[in-house]
GROMACS .gro file of C-alpha atoms in nm:
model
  353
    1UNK     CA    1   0.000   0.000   0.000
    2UNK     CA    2   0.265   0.203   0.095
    3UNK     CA    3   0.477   0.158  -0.250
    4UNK     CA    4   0.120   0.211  -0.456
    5UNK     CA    5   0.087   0.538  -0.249
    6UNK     CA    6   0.445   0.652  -0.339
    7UNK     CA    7   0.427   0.571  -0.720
    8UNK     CA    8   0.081   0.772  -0.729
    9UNK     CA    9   0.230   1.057  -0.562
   10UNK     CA   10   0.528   1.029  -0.820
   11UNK     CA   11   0.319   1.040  -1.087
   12UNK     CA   12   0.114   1.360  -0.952
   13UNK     CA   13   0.433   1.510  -0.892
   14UNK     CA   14   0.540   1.449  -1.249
   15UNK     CA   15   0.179   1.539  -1.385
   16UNK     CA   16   0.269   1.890  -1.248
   17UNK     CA   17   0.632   1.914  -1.348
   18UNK     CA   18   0.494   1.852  -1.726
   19UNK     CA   19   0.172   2.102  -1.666
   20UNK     CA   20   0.406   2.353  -1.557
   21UNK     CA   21   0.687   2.288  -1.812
   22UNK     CA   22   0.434   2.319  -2.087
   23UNK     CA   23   0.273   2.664  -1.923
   24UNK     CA   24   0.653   2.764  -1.905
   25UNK     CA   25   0.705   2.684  -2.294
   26UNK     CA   26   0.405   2.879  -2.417
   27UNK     CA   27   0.457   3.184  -2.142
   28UNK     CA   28   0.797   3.166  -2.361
   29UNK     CA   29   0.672   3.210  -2.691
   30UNK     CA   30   0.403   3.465  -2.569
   31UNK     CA   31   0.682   3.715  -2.409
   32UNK     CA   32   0.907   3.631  -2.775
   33UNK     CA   33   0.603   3.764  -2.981
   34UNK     CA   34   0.608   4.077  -2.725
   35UNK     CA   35   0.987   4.134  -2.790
   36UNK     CA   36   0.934   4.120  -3.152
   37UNK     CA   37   0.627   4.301  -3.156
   38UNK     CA   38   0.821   4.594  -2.969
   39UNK     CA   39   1.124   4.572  -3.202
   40UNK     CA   40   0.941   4.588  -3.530
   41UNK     CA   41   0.968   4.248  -3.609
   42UNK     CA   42   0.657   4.230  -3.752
   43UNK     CA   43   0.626   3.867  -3.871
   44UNK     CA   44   0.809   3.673  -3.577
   45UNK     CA   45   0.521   3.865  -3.335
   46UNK     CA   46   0.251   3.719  -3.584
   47UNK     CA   47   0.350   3.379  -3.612
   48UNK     CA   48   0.460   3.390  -3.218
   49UNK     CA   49   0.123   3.519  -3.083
   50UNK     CA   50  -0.065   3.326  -3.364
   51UNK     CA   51   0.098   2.992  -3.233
   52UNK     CA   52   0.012   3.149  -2.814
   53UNK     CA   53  -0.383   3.178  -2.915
   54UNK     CA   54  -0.376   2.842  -3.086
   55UNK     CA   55  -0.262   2.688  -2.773
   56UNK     CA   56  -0.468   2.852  -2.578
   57UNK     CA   57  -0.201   3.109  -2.370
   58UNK     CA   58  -0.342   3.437  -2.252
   59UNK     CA   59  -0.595   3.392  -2.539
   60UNK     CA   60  -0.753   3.773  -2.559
   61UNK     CA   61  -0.356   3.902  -2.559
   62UNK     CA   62  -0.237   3.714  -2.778
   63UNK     CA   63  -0.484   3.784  -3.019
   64UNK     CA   64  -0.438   4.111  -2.991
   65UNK     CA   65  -0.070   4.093  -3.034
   66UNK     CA   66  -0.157   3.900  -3.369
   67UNK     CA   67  -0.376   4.146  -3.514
   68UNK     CA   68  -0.132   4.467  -3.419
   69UNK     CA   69   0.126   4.266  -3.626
   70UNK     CA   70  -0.079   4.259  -3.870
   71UNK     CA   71  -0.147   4.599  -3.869
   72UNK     CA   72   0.193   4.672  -3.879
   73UNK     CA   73   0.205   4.457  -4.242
   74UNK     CA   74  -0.086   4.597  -4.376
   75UNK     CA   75  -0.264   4.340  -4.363
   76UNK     CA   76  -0.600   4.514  -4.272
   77UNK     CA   77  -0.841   4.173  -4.283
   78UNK     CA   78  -0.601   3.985  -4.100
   79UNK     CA   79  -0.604   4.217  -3.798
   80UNK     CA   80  -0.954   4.239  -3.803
   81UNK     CA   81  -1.029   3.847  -3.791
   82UNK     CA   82  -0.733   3.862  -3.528
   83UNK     CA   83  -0.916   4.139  -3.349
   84UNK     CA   84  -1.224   3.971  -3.364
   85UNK     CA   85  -1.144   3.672  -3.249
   86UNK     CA   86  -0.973   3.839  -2.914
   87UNK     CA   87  -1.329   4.047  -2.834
   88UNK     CA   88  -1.480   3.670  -2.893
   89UNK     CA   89  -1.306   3.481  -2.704
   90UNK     CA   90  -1.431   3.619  -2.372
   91UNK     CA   91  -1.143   3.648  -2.172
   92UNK     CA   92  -1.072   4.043  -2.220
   93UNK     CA   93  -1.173   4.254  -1.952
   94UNK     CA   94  -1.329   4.604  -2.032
   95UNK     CA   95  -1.031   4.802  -2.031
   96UNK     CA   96  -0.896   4.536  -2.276
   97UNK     CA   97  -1.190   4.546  -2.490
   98UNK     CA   98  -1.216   4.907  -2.517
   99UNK     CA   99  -0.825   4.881  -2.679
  100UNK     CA  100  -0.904   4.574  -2.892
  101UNK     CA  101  -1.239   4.783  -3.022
  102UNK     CA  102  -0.998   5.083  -3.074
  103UNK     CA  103  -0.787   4.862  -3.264
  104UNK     CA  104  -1.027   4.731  -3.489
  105UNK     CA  105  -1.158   5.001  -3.530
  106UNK     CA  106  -0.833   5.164  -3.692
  107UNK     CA  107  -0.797   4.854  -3.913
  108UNK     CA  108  -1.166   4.874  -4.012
  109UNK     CA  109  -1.099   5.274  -4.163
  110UNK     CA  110  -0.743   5.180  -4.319
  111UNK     CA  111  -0.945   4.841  -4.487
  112UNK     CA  112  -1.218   5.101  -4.592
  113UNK     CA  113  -1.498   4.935  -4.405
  114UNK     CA  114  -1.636   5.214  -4.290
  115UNK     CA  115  -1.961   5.150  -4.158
  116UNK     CA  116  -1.778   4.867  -3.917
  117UNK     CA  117  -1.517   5.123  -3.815
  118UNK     CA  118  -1.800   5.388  -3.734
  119UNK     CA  119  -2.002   5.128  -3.554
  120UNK     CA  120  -1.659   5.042  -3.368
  121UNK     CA  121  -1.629   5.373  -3.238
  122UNK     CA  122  -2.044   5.401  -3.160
  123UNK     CA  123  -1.977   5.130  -2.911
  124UNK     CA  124  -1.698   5.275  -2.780
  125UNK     CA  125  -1.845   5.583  -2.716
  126UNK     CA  126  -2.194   5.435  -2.577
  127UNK     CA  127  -1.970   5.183  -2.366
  128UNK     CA  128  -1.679   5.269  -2.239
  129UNK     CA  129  -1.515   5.601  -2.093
  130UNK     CA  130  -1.419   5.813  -2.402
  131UNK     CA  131  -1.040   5.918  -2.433
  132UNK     CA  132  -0.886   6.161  -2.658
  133UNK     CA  133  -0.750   5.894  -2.879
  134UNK     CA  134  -1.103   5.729  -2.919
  135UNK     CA  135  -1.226   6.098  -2.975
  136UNK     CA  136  -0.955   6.178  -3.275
  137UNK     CA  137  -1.044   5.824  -3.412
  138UNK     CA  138  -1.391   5.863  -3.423
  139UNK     CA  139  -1.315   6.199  -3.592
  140UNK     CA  140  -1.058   6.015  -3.888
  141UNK     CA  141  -1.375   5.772  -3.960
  142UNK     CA  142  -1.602   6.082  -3.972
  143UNK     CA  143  -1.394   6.257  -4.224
  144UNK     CA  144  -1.356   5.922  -4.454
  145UNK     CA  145  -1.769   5.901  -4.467
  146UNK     CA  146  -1.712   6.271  -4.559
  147UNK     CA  147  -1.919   6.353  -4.250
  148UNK     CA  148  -1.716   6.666  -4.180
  149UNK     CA  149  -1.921   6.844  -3.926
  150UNK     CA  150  -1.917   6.520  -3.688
  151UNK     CA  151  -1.519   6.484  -3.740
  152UNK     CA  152  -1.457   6.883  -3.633
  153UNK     CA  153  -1.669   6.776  -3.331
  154UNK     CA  154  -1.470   6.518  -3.257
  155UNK     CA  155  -1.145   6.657  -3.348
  156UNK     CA  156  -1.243   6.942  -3.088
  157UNK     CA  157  -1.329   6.720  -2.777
  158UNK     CA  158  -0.976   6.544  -2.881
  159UNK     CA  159  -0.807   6.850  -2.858
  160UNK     CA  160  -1.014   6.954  -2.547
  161UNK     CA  161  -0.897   6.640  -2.379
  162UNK     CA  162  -0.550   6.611  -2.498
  163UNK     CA  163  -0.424   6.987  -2.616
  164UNK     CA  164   0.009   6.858  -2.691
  165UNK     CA  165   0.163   6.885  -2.988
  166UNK     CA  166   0.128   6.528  -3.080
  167UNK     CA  167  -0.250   6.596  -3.084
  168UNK     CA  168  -0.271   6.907  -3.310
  169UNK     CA  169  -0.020   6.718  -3.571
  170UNK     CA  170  -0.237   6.427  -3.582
  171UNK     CA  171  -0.567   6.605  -3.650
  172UNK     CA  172  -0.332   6.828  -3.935
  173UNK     CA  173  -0.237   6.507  -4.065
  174UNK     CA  174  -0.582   6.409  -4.061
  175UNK     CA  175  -0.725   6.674  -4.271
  176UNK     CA  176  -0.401   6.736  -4.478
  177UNK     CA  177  -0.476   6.398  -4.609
  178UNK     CA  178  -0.845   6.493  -4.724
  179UNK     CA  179  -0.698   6.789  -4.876
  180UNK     CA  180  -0.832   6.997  -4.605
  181UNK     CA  181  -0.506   7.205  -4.469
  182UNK     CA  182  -0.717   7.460  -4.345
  183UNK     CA  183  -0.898   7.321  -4.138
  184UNK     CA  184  -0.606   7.159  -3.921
  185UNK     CA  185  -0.345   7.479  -3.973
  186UNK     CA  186  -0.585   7.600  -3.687
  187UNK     CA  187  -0.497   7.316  -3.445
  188UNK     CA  188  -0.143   7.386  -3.570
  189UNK     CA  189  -0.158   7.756  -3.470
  190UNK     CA  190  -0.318   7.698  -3.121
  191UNK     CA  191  -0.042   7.449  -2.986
  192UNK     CA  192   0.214   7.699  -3.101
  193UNK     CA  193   0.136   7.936  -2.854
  194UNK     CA  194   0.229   7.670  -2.602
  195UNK     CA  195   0.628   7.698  -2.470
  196UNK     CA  196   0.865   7.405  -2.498
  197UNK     CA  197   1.045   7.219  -2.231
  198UNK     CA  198   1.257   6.965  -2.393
  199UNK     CA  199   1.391   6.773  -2.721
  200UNK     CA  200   1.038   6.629  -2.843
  201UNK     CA  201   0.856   6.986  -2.716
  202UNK     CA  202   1.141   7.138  -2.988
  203UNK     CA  203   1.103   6.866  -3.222
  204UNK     CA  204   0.691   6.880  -3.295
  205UNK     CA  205   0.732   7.236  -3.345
  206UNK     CA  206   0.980   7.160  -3.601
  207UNK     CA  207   0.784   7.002  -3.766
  208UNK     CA  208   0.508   7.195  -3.777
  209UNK     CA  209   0.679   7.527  -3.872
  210UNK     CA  210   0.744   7.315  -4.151
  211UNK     CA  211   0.398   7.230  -4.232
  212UNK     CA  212   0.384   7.568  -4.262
  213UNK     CA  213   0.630   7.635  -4.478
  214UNK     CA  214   0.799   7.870  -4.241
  215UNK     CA  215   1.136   7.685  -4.307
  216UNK     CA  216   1.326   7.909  -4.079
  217UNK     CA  217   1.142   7.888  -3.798
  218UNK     CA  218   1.162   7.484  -3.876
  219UNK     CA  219   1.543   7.471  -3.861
  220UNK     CA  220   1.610   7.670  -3.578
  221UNK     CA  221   1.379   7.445  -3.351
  222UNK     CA  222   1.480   7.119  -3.497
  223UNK     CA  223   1.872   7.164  -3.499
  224UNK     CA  224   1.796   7.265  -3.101
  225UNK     CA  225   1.645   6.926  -3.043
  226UNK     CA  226   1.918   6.789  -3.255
  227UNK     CA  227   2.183   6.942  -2.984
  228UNK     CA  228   1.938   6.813  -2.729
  229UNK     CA  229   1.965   6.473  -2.838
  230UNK     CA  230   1.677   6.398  -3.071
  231UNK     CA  231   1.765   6.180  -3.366
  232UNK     CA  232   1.370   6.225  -3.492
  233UNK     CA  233   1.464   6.599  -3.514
  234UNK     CA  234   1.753   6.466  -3.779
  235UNK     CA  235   1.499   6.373  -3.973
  236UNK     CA  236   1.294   6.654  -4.030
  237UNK     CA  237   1.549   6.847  -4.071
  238UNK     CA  238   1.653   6.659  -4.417
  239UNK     CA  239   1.283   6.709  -4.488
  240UNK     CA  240   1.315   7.099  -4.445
  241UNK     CA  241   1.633   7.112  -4.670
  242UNK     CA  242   1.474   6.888  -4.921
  243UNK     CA  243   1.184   7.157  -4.920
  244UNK     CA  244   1.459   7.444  -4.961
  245UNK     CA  245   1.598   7.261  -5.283
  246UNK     CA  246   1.918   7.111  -5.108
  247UNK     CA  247   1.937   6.806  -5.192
  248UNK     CA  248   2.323   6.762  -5.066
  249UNK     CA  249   2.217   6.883  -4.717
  250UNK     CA  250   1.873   6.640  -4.730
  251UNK     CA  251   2.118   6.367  -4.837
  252UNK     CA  252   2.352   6.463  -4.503
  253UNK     CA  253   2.085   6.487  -4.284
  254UNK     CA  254   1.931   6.133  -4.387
  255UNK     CA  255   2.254   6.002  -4.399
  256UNK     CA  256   2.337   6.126  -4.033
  257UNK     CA  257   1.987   5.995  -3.870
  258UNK     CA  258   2.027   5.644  -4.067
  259UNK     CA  259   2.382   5.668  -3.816
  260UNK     CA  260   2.188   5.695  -3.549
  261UNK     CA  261   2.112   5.362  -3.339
  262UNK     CA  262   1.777   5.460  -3.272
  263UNK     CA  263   1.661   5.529  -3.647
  264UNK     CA  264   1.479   5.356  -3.821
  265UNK     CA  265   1.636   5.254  -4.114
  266UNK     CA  266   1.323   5.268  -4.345
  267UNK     CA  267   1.248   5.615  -4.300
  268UNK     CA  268   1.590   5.741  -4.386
  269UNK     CA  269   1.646   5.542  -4.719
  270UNK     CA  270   1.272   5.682  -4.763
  271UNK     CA  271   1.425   6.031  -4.747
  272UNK     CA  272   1.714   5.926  -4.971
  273UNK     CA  273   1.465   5.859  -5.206
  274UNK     CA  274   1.314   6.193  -5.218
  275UNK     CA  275   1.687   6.321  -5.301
  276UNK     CA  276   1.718   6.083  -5.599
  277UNK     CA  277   1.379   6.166  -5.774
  278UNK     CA  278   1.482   6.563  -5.703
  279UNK     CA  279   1.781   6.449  -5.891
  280UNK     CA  280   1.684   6.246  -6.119
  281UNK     CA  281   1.852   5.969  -5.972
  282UNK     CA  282   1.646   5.659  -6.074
  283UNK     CA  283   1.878   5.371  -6.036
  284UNK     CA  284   1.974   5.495  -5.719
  285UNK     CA  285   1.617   5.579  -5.578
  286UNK     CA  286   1.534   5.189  -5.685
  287UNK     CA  287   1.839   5.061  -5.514
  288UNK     CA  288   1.738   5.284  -5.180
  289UNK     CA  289   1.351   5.157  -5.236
  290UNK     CA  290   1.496   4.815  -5.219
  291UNK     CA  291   1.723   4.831  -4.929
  292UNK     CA  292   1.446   5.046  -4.719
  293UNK     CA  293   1.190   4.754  -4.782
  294UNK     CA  294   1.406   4.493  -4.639
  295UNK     CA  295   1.282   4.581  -4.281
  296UNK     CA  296   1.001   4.802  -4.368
  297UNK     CA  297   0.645   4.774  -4.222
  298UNK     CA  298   0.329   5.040  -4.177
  299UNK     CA  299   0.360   5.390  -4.312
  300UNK     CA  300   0.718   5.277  -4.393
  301UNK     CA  301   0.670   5.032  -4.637
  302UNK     CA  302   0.373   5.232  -4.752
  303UNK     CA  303   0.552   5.532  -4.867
  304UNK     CA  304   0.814   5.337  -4.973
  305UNK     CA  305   0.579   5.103  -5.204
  306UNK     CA  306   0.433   5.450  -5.370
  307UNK     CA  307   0.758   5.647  -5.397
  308UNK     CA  308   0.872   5.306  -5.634
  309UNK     CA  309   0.557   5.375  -5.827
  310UNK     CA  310   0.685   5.740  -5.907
  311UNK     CA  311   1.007   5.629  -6.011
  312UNK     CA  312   0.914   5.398  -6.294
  313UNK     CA  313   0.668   5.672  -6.380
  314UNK     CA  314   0.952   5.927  -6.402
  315UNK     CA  315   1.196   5.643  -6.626
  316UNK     CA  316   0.854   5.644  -6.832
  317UNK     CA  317   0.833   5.282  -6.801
  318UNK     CA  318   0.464   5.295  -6.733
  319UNK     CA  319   0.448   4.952  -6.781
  320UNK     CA  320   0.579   4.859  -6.477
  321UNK     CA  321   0.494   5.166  -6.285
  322UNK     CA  322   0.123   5.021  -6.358
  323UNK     CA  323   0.197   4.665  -6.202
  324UNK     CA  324   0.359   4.819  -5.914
  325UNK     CA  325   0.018   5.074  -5.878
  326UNK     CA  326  -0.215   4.757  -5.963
  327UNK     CA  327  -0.036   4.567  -5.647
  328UNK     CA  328  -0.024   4.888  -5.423
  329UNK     CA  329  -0.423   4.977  -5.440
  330UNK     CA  330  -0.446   4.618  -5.354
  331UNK     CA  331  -0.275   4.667  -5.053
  332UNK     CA  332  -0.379   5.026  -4.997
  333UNK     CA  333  -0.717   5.051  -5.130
  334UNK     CA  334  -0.821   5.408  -4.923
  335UNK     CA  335  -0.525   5.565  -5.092
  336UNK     CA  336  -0.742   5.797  -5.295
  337UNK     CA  337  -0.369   5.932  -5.454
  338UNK     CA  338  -0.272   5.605  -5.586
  339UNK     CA  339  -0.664   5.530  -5.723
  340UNK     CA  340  -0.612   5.842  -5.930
  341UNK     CA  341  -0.245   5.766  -5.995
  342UNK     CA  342  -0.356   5.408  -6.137
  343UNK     CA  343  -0.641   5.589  -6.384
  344UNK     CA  344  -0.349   5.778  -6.526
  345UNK     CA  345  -0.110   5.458  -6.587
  346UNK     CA  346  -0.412   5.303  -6.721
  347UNK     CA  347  -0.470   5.572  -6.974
  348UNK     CA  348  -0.080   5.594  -7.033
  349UNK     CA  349  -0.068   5.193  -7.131
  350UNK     CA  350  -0.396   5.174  -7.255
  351UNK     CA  351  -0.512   4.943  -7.007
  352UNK     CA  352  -0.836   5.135  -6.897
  353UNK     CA  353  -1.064   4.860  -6.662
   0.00000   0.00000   0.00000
């Protein structure tokens, strides 16, 4: 009796050892897909969190993590179904929900599902506590359905709630993108009057001084944030001297943020880009497109996708500037830009749809 007790309690023993080996294993592969997530590795942090939720780890999270990734890749359906499946699996708590709904949302208006995205934020704002964030996305639907009078309310109580510079150059950004400068130059205006206190502070007014063309202005800020340590300043300020026509100085600039271990790489062989097609540069933009892609994801590989589009337009091989338009709408089908940029190849190769 005494042996039979011992081997059961053995075997108990072992039954935990494996339980807990097992919980270790996927707790693993859950905090890898975090680590790549946060490092930009966009497709290790999908296939980590995909393989978490499939086991059954921190289900709601990992989820989430999945559909952020795919985000990240543009891959707006993907992160929707990932979304979706975190609100369904019922393991999120409100807090959680409210930032996978936000989510999904924001994947929703980049897919060009509108109505979804709309309805996303409706339930955020009949559910949940509304934020600033949930406020300027509400506002970004709004002025897709070209409901402009609901996205200046919205834009307002996001600015009411969250008055930074961060804030005002979103909602800019929001309208310049509709063609409506206008309208956000105001934000623009308002957080100028504000005084700065360090690097970033001198950095976002950088940059907007030079969304306002006011060039100047723009360098004297950024190179202060440059001498206060921001490398993001670095960048902007190859923008400005791309805007004054130096190309040599852009080219400096880019060169000196890419040398910077907190760049990221895709947004300075972005800028190098610029340079070449101001130059007329072709091979060289196509070599820069190339290298930038190799770790590019978002925005990043966005612009970089459209700049390549430009350059075979500019070699007037319109051929190939139409394949690489054809697989870009694909990808980014609320680009209204590249819609009417893929009418024109059309008509140039006599491929009309």
């Amino acid at each position: 009796m005494k042996r039979r007790k011992t081997v059961w309690m053995l075997a108990a023993c072992m039954g935990v050892l494996l339980i807990s080996g097992c919980g270790g294993e996927q707790q693993k592969i859950f905090s890898q897909a975090e680590e790549d997530l946060e490092q930009g590795n966009y497709a290790a942090a999908l296939e980590g969190f995909s393989t978490s939720a499939e086991q059954g780890y921190k289900t709601a999270e990992s989820f989430r993590g999945a559909g952020i990734a795919a985000l990240h890749t543009g891959d707006w359906q993907g992160a929707i179904d990932s979304f979706t499946s975190a609100l369904d699996s019922g393991e999120a708590g409100k807090s959680l929900e409210q930032d996978i709904l936000s989510y999904r949302a924001t994947a929703e208006l980049k897919g060009g599902i509108l109505d979804s995205a709309m309805a996303d934020c409706q339930t955020l704002a009949e559910d949940y506590s509304m934020t600033a964030d949930g406020y300027y996305l509400t506002g970004c639907v709004a002025l897709a359905m070209d409901s402009y009078d609901e996205a200046a309310s919205n834009f307002e109580k996001a600015y009411a709630e969250d008055s930074g510079y961060e804030m005002a150059i979103r909602i800019y950004e929001a309208y310049l993108n509709r063609g409506m400068e206008a309208d956000g130059t105001r934000y623009l205006e308002a957080v100028l009057s504000s005084s700065p206190t360090d690097a970033e502070d001198r950095c976002s007014r950088g940059q907007i001084y030079y969304y306002m063309q006011d060039y100047d202005s723009a360098r004297e800020e950024l190179s202060a944030a440059v001498d206060q340590g921001s490398t993001e300043a670095k960048l902007f300020l190859g923008m400005v001297s791309l805007a004054q026509g130096d190309t040599a100085g852009a080219r400096s600039m880019y060169q000196d943020y890419m040398n910077s271990e907190d760049c990221v790489p895709a947004k300075g062989y972005n800028g190098l880009v610029l340079c070449d097609l101001a130059d007329g540069a072709y091979d060289s933009a196509l070599g820069n497109i190339s290298a930038g892609l190799e770790n590019a994801a978002g925005e990043d590989k966005q612009n970089l996708l459209y700049n390549e589009i430009a350059v075979y337009e500019q070699q007037l091989d319109f051929a190939t500037a139409l394949t690489k338009a054809q697989a870009y709408t694909e990808m980014y089908p609320d680009d209204e830009a590249a819609a009417k940029e893929l009418i024109f190849l059309q008509s140039r190769t006599g491929n009309i749809a």
